[in-house]
CSV table of C-alpha atoms in Angstrom, one decimal:
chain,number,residue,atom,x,y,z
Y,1,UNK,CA,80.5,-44.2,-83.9
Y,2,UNK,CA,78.2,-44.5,-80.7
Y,3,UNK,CA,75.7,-41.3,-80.0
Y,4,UNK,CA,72.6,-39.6,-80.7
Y,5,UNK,CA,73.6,-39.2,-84.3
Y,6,UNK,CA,74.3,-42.9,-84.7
Y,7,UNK,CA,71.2,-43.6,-83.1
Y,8,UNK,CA,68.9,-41.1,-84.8
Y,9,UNK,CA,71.0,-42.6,-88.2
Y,10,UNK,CA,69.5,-46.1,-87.8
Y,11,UNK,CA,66.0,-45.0,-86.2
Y,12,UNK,CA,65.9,-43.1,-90.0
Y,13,UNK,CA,67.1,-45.3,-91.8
Y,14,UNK,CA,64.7,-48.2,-90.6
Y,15,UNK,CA,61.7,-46.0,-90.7
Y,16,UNK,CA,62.6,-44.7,-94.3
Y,17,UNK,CA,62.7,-48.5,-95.4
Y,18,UNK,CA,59.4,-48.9,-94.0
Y,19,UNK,CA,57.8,-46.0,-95.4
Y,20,UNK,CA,57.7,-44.0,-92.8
Y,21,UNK,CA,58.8,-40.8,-94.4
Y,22,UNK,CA,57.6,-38.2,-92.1
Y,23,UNK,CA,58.8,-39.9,-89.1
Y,24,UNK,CA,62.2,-41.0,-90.8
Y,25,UNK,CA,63.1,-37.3,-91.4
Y,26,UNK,CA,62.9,-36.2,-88.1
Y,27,UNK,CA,65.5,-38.6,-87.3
Y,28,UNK,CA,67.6,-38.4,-90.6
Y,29,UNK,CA,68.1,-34.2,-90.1
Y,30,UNK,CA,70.0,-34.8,-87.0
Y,31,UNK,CA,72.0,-38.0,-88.1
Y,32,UNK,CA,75.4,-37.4,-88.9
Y,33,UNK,CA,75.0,-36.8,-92.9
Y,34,UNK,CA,76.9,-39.8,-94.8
Y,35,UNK,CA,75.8,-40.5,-98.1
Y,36,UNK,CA,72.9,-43.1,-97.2
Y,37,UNK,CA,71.4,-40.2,-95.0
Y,38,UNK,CA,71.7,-38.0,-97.6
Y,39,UNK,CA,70.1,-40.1,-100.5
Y,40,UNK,CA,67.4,-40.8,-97.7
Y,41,UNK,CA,66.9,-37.1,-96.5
Y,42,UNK,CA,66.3,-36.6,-100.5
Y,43,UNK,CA,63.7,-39.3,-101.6
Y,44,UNK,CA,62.1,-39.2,-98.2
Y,45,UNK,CA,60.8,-35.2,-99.3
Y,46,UNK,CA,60.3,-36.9,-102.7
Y,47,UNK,CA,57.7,-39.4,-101.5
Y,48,UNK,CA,56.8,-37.1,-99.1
Y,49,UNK,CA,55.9,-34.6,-102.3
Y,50,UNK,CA,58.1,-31.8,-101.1
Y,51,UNK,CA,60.3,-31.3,-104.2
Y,52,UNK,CA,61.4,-27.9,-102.8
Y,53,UNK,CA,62.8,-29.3,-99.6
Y,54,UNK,CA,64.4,-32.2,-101.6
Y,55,UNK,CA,65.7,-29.2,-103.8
Y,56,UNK,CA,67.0,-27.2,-100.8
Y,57,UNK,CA,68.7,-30.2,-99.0
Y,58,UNK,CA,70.4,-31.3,-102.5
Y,59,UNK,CA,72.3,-27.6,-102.1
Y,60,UNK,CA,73.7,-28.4,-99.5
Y,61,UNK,CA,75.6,-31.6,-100.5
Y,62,UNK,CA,79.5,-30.9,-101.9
Y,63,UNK,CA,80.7,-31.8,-104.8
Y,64,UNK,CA,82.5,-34.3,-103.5
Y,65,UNK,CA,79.8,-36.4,-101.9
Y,66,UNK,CA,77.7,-35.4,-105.1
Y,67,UNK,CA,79.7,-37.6,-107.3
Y,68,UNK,CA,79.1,-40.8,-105.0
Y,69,UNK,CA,76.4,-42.7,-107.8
Y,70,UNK,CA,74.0,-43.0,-104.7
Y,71,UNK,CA,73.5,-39.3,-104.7
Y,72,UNK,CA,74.3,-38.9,-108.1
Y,73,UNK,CA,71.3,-40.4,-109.5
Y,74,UNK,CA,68.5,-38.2,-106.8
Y,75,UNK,CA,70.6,-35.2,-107.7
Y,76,UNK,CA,70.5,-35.4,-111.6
Y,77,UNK,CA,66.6,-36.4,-111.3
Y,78,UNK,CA,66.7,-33.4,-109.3
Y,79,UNK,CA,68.7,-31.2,-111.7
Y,80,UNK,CA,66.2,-33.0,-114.6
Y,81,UNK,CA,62.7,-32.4,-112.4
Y,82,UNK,CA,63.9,-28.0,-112.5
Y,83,UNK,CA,64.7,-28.2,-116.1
Y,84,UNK,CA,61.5,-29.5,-117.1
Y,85,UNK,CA,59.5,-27.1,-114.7
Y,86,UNK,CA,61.5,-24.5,-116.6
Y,87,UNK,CA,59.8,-25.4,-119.6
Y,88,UNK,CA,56.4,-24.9,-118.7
């Protein structure tokens, strides 16, 4: 699909291979959410050190999408990373 969303999709997903975290998610909130945008939108607050964003994002994702293994894995490091805090 053609758009701003497409656009703004491959503007974040370039920047987020580079590196670029901070600039990738201003383009990656407003891309149309598949599940590369997703896993993206999640390790770019990672690298960016922002667990509780990368927390609050990884709510919003269904179950459905949450059993795709390229969310899967962010979302159980996630589940693992507030299990761990937990403890101390």
């Amino acid at each position: 699909p053609d758009g701003p969303a497409s656009a703004h999709r491959v503007l974040g997903l370039v920047l987020h291979r580079r590196g670029d975290y901070a600039q990738a998610l201003t383009h990656l909130v407003v891309a149309t959410p598949d599940i590369p945008v997703m896993a993206a939108r999640i390790t770019a607050h990672l690298h960016r050190g922002d667990l509780a964003a990368a927390r609050q994002f990884a709510a919003t994702i269904s179950a459905t999408d949450a059993r795709d293994p390229r969310l899967a894995t962010w979302l159980t490091f996630l589940r693992d990373c507030d299990s761990r805090l937990a403890q101390v």
